[in-house]
Coordinates of C-alpha atoms and ligand atoms in Angstrom, one line a residue:
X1436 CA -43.7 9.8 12.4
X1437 CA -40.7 11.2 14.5
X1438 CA -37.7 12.4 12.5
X1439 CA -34.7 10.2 12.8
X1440 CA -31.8 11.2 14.9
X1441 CA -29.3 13.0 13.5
X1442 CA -25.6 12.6 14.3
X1443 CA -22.5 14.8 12.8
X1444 CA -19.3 13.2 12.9
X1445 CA -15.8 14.8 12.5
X1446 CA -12.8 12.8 10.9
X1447 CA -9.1 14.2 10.9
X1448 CA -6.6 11.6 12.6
X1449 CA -4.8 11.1 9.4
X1450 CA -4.6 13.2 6.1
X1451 CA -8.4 13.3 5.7
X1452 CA -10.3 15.9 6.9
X1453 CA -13.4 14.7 6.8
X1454 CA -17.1 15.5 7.8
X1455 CA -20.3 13.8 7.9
X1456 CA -24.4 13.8 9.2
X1457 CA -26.0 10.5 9.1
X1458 CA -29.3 9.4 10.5
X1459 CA -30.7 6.7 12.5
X1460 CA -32.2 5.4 9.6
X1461 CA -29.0 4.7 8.1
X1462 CA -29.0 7.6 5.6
X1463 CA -25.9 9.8 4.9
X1464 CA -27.3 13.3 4.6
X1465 CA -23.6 15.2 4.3
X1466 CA -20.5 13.4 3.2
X1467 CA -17.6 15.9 3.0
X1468 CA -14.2 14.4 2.6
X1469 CA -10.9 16.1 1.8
X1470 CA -8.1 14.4 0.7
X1471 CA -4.7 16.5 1.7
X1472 CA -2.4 17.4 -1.5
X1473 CA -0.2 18.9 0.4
X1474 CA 1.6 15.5 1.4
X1475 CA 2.1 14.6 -2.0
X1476 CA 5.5 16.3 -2.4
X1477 CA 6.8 14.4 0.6
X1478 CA 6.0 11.0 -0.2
X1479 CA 3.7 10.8 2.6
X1480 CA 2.1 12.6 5.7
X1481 CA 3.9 14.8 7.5
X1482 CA 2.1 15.2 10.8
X1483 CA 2.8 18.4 11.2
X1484 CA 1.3 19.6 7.7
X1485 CA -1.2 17.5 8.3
X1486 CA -2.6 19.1 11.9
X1487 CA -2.2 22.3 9.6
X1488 CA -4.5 21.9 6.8
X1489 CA -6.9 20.1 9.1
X1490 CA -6.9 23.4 10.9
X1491 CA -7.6 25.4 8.2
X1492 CA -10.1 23.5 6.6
X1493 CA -12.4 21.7 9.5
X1494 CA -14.4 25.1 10.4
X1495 CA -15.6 25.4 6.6
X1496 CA -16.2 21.7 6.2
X1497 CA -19.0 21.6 9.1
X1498 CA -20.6 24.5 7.4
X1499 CA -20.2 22.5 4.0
X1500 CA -21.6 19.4 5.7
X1501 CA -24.4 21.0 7.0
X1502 CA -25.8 22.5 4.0
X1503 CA -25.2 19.5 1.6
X1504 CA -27.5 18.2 4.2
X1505 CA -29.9 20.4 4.5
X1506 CA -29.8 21.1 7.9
X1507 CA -28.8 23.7 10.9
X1508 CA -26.9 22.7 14.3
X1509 CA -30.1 22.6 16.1
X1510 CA -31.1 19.6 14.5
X1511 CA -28.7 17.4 15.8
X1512 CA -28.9 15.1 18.2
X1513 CA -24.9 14.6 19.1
X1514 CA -21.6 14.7 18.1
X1515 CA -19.6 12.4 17.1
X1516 CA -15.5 12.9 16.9
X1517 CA -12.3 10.5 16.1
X1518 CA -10.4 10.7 19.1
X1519 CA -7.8 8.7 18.5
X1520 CA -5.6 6.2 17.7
X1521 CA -4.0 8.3 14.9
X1522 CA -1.9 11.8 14.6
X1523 CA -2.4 14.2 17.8
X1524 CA -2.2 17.2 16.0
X1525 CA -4.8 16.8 14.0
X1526 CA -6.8 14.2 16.3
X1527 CA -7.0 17.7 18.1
X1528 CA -8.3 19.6 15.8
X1529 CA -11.3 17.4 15.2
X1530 CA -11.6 16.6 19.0
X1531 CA -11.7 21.0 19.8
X1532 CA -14.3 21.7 17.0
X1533 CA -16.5 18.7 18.0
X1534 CA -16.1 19.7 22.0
X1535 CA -16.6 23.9 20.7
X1536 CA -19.8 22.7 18.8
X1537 CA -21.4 20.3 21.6
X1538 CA -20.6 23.1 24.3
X1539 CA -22.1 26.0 22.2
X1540 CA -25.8 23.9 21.3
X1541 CA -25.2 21.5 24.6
X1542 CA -25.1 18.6 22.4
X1543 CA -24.1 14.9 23.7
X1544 CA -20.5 14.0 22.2
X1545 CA -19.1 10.9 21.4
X1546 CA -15.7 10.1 21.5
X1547 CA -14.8 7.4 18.4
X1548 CA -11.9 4.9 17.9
X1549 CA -11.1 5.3 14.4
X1550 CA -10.9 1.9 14.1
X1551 CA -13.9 1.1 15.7
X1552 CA -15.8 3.3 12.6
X1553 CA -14.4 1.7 10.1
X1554 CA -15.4 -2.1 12.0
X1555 CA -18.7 -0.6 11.9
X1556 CA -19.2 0.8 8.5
X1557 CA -20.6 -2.7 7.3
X1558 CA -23.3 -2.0 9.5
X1559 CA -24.2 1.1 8.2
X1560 CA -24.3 0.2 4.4
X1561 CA -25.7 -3.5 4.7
X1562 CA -28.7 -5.1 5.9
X1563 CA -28.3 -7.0 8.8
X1564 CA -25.0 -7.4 9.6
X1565 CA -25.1 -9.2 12.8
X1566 CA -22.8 -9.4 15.5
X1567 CA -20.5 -11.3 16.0
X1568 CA -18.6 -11.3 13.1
X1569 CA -15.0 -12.0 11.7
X1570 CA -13.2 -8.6 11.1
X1571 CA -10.3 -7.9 8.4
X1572 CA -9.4 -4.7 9.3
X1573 CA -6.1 -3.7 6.5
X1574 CA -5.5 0.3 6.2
X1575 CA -2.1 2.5 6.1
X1576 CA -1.7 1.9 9.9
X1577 CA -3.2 -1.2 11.0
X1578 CA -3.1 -4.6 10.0
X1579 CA -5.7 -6.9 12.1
X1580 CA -7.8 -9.6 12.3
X1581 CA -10.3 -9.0 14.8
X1582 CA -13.8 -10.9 16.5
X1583 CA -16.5 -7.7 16.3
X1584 CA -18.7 -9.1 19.1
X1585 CA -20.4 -5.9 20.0
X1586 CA -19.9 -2.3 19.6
X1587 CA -16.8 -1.8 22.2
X1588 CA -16.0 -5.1 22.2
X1589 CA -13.6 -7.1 20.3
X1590 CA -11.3 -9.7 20.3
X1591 CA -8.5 -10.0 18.7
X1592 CA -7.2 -12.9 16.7
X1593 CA -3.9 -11.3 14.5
X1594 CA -2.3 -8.4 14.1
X1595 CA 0.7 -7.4 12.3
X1596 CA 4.4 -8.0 13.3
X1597 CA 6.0 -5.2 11.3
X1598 CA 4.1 -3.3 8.6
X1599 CA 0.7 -2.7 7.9
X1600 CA -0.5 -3.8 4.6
X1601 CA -1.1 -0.1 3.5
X1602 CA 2.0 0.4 4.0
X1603 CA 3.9 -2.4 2.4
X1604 CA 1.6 -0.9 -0.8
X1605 CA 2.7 2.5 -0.1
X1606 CA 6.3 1.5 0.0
X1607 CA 6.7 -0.7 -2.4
X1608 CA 4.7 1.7 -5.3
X1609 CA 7.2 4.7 -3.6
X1610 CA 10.1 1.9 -4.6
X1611 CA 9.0 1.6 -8.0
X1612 CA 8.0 5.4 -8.8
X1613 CA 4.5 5.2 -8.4
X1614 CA 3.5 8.2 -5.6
X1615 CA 1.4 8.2 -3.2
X1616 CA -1.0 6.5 -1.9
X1617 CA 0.8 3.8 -2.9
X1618 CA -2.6 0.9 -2.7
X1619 CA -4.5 2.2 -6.1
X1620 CA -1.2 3.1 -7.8
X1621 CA -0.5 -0.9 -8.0
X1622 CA -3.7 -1.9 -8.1
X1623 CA -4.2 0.0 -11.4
X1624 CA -0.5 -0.9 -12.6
X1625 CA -1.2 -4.2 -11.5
X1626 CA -4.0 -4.5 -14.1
X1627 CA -1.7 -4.0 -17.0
X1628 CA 0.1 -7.4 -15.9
X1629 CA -0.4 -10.0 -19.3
X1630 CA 0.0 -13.5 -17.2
X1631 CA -0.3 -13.2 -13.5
X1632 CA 1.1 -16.6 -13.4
X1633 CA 4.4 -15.8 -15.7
X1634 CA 4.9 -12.9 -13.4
X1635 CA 4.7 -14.8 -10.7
X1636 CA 7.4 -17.1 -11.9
X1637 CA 9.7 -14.3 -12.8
X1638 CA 9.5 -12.5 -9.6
X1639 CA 8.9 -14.3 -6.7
X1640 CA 8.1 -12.5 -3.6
X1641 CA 8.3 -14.4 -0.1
X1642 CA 5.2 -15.1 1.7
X1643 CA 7.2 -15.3 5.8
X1644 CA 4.2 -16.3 7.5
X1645 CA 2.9 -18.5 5.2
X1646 CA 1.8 -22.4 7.2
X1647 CA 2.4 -21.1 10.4
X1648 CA -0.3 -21.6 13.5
X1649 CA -1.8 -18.7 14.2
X1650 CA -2.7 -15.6 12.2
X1651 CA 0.0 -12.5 12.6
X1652 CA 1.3 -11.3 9.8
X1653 CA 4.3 -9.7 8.0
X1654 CA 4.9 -7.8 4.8
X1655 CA 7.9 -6.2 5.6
X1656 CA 10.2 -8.6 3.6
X1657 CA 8.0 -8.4 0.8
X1658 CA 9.5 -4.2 0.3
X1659 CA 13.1 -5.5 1.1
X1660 CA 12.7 -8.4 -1.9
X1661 CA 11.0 -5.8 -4.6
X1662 CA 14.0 -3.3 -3.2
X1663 CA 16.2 -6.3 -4.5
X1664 CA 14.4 -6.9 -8.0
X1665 CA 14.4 -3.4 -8.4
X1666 CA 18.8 -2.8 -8.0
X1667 CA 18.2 -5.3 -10.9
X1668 CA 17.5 -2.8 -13.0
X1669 CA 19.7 0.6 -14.1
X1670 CA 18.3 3.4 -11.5
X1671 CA 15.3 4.9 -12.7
X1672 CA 15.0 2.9 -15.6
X1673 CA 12.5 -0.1 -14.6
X1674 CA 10.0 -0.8 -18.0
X1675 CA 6.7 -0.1 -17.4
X1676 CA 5.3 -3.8 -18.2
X1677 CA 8.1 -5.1 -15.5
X1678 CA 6.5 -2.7 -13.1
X1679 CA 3.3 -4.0 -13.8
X1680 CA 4.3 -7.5 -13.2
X1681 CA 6.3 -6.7 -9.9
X1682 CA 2.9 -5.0 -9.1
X1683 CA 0.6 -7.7 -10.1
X1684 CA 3.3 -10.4 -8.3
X1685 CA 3.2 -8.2 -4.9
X1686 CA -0.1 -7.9 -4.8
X1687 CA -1.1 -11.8 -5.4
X1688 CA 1.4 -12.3 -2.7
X1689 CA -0.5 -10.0 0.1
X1690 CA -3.5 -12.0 -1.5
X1691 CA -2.0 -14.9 -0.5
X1692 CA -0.8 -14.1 3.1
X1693 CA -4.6 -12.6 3.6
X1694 CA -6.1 -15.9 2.7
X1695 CA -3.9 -18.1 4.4
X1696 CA -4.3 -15.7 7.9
X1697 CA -8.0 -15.3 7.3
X1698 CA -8.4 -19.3 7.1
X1699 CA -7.2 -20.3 10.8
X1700 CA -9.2 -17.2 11.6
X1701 CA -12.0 -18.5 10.8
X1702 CA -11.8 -21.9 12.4
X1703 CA -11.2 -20.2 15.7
X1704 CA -14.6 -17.9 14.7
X1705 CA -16.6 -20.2 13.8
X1706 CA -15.9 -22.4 17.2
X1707 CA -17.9 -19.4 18.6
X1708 CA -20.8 -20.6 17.2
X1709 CA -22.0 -17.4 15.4
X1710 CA -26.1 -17.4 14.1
X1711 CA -25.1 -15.4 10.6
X1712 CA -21.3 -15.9 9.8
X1713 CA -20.0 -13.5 7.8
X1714 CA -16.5 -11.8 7.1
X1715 CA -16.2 -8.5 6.7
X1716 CA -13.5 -6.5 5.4
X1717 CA -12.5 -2.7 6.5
X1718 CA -9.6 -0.2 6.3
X1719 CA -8.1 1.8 2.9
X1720 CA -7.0 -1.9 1.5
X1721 CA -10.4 -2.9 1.6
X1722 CA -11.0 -0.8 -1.5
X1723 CA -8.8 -3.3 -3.6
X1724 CA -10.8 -4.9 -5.7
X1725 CA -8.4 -8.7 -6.6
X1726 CA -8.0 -8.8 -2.2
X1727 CA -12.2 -8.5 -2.4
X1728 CA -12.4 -11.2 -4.6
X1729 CA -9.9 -13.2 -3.3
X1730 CA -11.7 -12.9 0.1
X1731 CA -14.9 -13.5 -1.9
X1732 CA -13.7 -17.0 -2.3
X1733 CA -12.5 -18.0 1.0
X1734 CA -15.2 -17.2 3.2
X1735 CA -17.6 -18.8 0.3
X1736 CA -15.4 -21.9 1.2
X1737 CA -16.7 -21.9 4.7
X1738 CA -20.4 -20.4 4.1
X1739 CA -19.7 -16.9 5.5
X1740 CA -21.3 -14.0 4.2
X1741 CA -18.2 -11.7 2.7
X1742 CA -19.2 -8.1 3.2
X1743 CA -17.0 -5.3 2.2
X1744 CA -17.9 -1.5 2.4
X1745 CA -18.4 0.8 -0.9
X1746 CA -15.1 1.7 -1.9
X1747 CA -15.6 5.6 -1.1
X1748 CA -16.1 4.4 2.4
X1749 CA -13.3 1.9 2.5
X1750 CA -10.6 5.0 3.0
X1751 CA -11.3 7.4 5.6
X1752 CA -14.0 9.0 5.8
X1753 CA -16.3 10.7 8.7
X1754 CA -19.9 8.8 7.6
X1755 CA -18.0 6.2 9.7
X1756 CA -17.5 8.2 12.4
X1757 CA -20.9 9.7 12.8
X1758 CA -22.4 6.2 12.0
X1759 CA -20.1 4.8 15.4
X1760 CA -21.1 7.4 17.1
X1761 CA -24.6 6.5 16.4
X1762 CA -24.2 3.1 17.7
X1763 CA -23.1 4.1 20.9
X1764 CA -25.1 7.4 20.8
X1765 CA -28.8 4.4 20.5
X1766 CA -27.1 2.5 23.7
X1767 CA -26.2 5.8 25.8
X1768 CA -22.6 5.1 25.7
X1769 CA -21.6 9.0 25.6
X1770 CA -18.2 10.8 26.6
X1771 CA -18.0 13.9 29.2
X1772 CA -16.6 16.7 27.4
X1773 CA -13.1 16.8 29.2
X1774 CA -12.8 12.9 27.2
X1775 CA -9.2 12.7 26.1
X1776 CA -7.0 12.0 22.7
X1777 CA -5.0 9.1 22.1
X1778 CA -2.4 8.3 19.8
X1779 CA -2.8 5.0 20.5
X1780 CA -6.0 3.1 20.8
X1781 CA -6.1 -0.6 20.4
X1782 CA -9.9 -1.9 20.0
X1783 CA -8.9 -5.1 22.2
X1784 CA -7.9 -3.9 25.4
X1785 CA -6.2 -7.0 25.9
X1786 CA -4.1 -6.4 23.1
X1787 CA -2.5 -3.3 24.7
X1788 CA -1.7 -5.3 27.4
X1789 CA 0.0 -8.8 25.6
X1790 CA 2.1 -6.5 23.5
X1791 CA 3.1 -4.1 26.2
X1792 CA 4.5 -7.7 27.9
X1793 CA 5.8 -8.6 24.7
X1794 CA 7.6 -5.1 24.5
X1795 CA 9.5 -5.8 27.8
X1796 CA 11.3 -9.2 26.8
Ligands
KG4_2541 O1 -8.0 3.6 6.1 P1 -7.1 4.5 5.3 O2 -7.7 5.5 4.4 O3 -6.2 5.3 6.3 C1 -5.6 4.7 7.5 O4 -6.4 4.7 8.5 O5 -4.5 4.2 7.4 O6 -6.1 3.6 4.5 C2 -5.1 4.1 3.7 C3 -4.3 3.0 3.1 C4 -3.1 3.5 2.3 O7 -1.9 2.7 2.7 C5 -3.4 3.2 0.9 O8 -2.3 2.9 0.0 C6 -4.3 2.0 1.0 O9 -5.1 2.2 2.2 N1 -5.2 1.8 -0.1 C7 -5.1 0.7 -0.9 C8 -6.1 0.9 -2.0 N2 -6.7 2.1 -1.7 C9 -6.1 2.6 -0.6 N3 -4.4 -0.4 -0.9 C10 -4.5 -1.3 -1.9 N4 -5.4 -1.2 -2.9 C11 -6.2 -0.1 -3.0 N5 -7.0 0.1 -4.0
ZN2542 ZN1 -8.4 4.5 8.6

């Protein structure tokens, strides 16, 4: 039997420096992920910082990868990078080590939309996860609902009109004290809640898009009413079960803004007719376990299969990377080696264009 093809993919458009080598056969050989400390005493990522560590780490994380897996550069069969949308600095970094390494051992590359792994992941971790399918795509900087059709091809239903989900978490945890990232810092507080309903009733957050057609979203008035609840209380001195009911109340409110989004999204999926329906979730907030469940529930309401990646391969990672970069690597969709970066990369080309319109009015 023929080996399967092997495919090392680079990861550093964020605070992640990442490196993976997955196969054809949808095994990850190398998983090497590092999460940057050096944001922590800002709050959050300083780009510049951030294109820094990438730098100094990237060159001993290929070697790391490499030998977790047990292979050499010669048996690859491409590379795969991130080459955008994210942070240029370090969208740079990854992009000039994969472009060194494909030059040196004339390897195919791959440029990735970092979006575009995680929509895939699914498809690397579950059994037949056929296209098309309804995407849920929630992480630090995006905040979409999205038809995955094909690999490079999308459509998209709803996007955010002001924060991403990620980062009305990392906002509102920073408001209460929590650190950073803010997403698992409620989620655990969150869990300390005695009666989800009590809190509820106590503090109220709004829910702005709530009803209405369509399926944009907005969280940023959720931040601005915690902000409120918060000046409630004298500075610094908010009791920990209080923060754990704001935290349980703010996160059964993005619960219920999902839901309500993810419900006209599906009627206009399922008018498409799709043989297998399933909803998939992807991005950092996928790693939530309540929004899972929550999610869980709807799309059992309509018979869709809910598929959610592993949490470790919720956040960023590069398994996705290599594993888009295998999808388009099996239909010879590969990049010349002069391929650019992009700090922004919208999976829908059409969306680039409606909100540059929207932009000019
Ligand atoms: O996909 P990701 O690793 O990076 C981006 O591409 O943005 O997502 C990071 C985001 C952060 O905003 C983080 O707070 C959020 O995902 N996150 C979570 C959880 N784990 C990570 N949000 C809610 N609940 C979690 N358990
Ligand atoms: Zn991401």
């Amino acid at each position: 039997m023929t080996k399967p093809r092997l495919i090392l993919g680079i990861e550093s458009s964020c605070d992640e420096t990442a490196v993976a080598i997955v196969g054809e056969d949808r095994r990850i050989l190398a998983h090497q992920v590092l999460s940057q400390r050096e944001h922590l005493a800002y709050g959050g990522v300083v780009p510049e910082v951030a294109a820094r560590a990438h730098l100094e780490h990237m060159d001993h994380l290929v070697e790391d990868a490499l030998r977790e897996a047990g292979v050499t550069l010669g048996d690859l069969s491409a590379i795969a990078v991130t080459a955008g949308p994210g942070l240029i600095g370090g969208v740079l970094v990854g992009v000039m080590t994969a472009k060194a390494i494909a030059q040196v051992r004339g390897l195919p590359l791959i440029a990735v939309n970092h979006l575009e792994g995680h929509a895939l992941t699914v498809r690397l971790t579950d059994d037949d996860v056929a296209f098309p399918y309804l995407l849920l795509l929630v992480s630090g900087g995006h905040c979409q609902i999205l038809v995955a059709k094909d690999v490079g091809d999308y459509i998209r239903l709803g996007t955010t009109i002001d924060d991403a989900v990620g980062e009305a978490f990392d906002k509102t945890a920073k408001l209460l004290g929590l650190g950073w990232p803010g997403g698992p810092a409620i989620e655990k507080l969150a869990a300390e809640c005695a009666d989800i309903t009590a809190a509820r009733a106590k503090y109220p957050l709004p829910r702005p898009m709530l009803g209405k057609p369509g399926c944009d979203f907005s969280f940023s008035g959720l931040k601005t009413a915690v902000r409120r609840m918060i000046d409630g209380f004298p500075a610094g001195d908010i009791p920990r079960h209080v923060a754990a009911d704001l935290c349980a109340s703010f996160q059964e409110t993005v619960a219920d803004i999902l839901a309500d989004r993810i419900r006209h999204a599906m009627i206009e999926y399922l008018a498409l007719s799709p043989p297998a329906p399933a909803l998939v979730v992807a991005g950092g907030v996928a790693a939530n376990k309540r929004l899972r469940r929550v999610l869980e529930g709807i799309a059992a309401e309509k018979g869709l299969r809910f598929v959610a990646p592993p949490l470790k391969l919720c956040t960023d990672n590069a398994a996705m990377i290599a594993w888009a970069g295998m999808e388009r690597f099996l239909r010879g969709m590969t990049d010349d080696i002069d391929f650019p970066v992009r700090a922004r990369w919208p999976l829908d080309p059409q969306a680039g264009i409606v909100a540059a319109k929207s932009q000019k009015v």
